[in-house]
Every structure is written in structure tokens, then in C-alpha cells.
mmCIF file of C-alpha atoms and ligand atoms in Angstrom:
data_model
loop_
_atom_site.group_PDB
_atom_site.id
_atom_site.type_symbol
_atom_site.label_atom_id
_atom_site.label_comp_id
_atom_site.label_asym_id
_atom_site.label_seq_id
_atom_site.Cartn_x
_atom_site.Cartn_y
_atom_site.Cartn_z
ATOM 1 C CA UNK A 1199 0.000 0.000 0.000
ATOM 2 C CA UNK A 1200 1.400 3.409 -0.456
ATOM 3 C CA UNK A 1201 -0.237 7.190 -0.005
ATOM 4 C CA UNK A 1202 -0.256 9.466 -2.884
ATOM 5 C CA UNK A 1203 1.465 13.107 -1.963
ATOM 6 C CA UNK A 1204 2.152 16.439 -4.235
ATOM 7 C CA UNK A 1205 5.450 16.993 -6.361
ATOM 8 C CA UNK A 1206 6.620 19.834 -8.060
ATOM 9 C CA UNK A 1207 7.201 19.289 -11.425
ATOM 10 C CA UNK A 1208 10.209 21.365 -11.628
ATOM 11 C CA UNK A 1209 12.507 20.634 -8.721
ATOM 12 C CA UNK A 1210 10.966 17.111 -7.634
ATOM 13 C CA UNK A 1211 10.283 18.653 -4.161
ATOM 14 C CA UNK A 1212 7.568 16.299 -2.364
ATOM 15 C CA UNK A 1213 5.252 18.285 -0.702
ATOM 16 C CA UNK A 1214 2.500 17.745 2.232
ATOM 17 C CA UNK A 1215 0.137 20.013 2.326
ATOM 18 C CA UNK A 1216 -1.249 20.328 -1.053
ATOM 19 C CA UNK A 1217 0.206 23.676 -2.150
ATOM 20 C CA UNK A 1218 -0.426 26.219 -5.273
ATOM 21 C CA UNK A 1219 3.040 26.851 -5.611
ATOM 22 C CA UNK A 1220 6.424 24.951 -4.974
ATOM 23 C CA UNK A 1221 7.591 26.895 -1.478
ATOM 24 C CA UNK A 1222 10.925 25.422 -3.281
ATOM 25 C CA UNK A 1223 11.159 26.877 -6.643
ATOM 26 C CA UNK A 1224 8.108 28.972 -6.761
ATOM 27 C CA UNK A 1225 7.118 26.626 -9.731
ATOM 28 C CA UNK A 1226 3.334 26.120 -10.197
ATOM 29 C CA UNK A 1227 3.518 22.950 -12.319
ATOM 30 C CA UNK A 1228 2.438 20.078 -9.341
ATOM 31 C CA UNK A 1229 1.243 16.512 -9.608
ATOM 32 C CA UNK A 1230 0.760 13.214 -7.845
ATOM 33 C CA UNK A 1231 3.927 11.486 -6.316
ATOM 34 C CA UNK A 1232 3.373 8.458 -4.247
ATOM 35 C CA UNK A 1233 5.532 7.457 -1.178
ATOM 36 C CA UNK A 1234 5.581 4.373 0.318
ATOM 37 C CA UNK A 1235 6.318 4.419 4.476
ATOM 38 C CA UNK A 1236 8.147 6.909 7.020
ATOM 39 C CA UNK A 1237 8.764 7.054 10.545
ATOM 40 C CA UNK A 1238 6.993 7.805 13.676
ATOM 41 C CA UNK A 1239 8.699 10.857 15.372
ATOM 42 C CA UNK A 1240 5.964 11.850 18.027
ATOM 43 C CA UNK A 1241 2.685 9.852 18.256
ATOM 44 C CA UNK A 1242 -0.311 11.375 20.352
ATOM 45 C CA UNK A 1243 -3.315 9.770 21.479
ATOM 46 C CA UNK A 1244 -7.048 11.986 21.577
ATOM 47 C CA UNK A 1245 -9.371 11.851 23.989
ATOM 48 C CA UNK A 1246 -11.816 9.381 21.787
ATOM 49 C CA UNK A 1247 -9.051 6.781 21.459
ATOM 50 C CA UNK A 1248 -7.528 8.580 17.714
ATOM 51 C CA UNK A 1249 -4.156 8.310 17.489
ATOM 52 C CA UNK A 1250 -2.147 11.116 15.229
ATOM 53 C CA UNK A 1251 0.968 11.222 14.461
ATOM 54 C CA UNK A 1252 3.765 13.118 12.440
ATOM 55 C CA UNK A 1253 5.819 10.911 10.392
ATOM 56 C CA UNK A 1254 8.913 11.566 7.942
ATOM 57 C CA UNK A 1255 8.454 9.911 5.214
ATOM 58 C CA UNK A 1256 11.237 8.267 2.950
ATOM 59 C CA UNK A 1257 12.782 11.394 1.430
ATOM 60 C CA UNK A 1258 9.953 13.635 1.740
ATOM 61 C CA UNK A 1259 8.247 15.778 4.196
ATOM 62 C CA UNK A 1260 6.720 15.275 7.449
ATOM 63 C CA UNK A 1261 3.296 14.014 7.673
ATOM 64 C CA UNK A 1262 0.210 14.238 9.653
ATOM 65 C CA UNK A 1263 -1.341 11.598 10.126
ATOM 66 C CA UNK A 1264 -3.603 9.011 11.207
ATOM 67 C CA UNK A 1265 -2.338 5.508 13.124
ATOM 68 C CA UNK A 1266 -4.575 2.598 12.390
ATOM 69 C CA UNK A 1267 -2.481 1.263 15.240
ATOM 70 C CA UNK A 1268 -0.617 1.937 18.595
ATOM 71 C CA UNK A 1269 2.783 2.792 17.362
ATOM 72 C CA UNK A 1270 6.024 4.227 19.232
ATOM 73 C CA UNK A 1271 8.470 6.892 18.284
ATOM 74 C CA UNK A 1272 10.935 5.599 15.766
ATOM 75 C CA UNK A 1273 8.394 2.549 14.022
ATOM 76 C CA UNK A 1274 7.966 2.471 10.360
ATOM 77 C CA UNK A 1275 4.862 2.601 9.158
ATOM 78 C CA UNK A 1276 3.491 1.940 5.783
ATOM 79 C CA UNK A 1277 1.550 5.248 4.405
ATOM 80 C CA UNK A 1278 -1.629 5.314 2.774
ATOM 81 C CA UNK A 1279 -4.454 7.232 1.483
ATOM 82 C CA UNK A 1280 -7.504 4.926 2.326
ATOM 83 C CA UNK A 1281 -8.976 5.750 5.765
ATOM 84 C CA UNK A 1282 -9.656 1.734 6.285
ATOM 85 C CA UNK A 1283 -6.495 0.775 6.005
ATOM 86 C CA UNK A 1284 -5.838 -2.151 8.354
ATOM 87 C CA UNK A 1285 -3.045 -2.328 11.503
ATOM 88 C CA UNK A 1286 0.656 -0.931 10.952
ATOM 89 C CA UNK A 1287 -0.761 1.900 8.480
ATOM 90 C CA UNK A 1288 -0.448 5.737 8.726
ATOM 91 C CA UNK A 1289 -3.592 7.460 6.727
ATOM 92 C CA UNK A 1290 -3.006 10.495 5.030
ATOM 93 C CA UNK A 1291 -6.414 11.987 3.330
ATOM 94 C CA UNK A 1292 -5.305 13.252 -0.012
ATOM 95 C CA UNK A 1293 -7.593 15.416 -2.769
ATOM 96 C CA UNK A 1294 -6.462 16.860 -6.134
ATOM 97 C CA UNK A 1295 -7.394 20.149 -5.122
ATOM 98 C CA UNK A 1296 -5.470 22.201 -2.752
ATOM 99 C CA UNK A 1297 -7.827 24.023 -0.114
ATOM 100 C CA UNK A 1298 -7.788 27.936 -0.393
ATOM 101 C CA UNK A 1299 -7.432 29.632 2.593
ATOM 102 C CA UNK A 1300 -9.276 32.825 2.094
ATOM 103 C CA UNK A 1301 -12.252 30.809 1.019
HETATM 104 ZN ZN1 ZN B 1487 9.713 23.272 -7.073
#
């Protein structure tokens, strides 16, 4: 399973958020990269039992995102975009359209 992401076009910069523009380059050509697992660096668990988490992924970003599973500090997880996903998975919600923020 893997979790699809944002690249720029022009300077192969993975990004997470969807952006407009590459904070990189400044380049507005973007598209679909996927990325396959990353690492835990701080897990937190909610009130109602969710667990978030940031995670580097492999050569890319940091991530928010969603455990499907207790996990610890410094465990790989496998990334992915469907909120399902079963145990060991980090979900990432991902839409082709980057949200404007003075909507
Ligand atoms: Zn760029």
C-alpha cells in the first residue's frame, strides 16, 4: 500500500500540504507522487481513542497523520491514502485540489 502526496514538477520537491506553488522553486507545475512508508517521530493519542501522528516519510516531508495502530516513536509505518487501512498503516487523506485559505 502506499499514499499518494504532491510533487513539483520542476525541482521534484515532495510536498504535504497540497500547495499552489512549490515553497521550493516557486514553480506552479504540481502533480501526484506516491511514497511508500516513514517514521513515527511523536505519536499522540485523543481523547476518543484517535491516534495522530507526524511521520517523515522516505525522502519527503513530514506528515500528519492518522495511526490505524498503537505505534512508538521511531516505528515504520506503511503510508496510505484509504482511511480503512488495516493495523501498521499511517492514513493520510489526499484530494487533487489544494484548499484555499481565504475561502
Ligand atoms: Zn519546485
Amino acid at each position: 500500500m502506499s499514499a499518494t502526496i504532491q510533487q513539483c514538477l520542476d525541482c521534484t520537491t515532495l510536498l504535504f500540504p497540497l500547495r499552489l506553488l512549490c515553497p521550493s522553486c516557486g514553480g506552479g507545475r504540481l502533480g501526484p507522487a506516491t511514497i511508500e512508508a516513514g517514521t513515527i517521530e511523536h505519536a499522540t493519542t485523543l481523547h476518543d481513542g484517535t491516534v495522530l501522528a507526524t511521520v517523515r516519510s522516505d525522502g519527503g516531508p513530514a506528515l500528519i497523520a492518522r495511526l490505524t495502530s498503537p505505534a512508538a516513536a521511531g516505528e515504520t509505518v506503511f503510508l496510505t491514502n484509504d482511511p480503512d487501512a488495516g493495523p501498521g498503516h499511517a492514513f493520510v487523506p489526499f484530494t487533487d485540489t489544494p484548499s484555499r485559505e481565504d475561502q
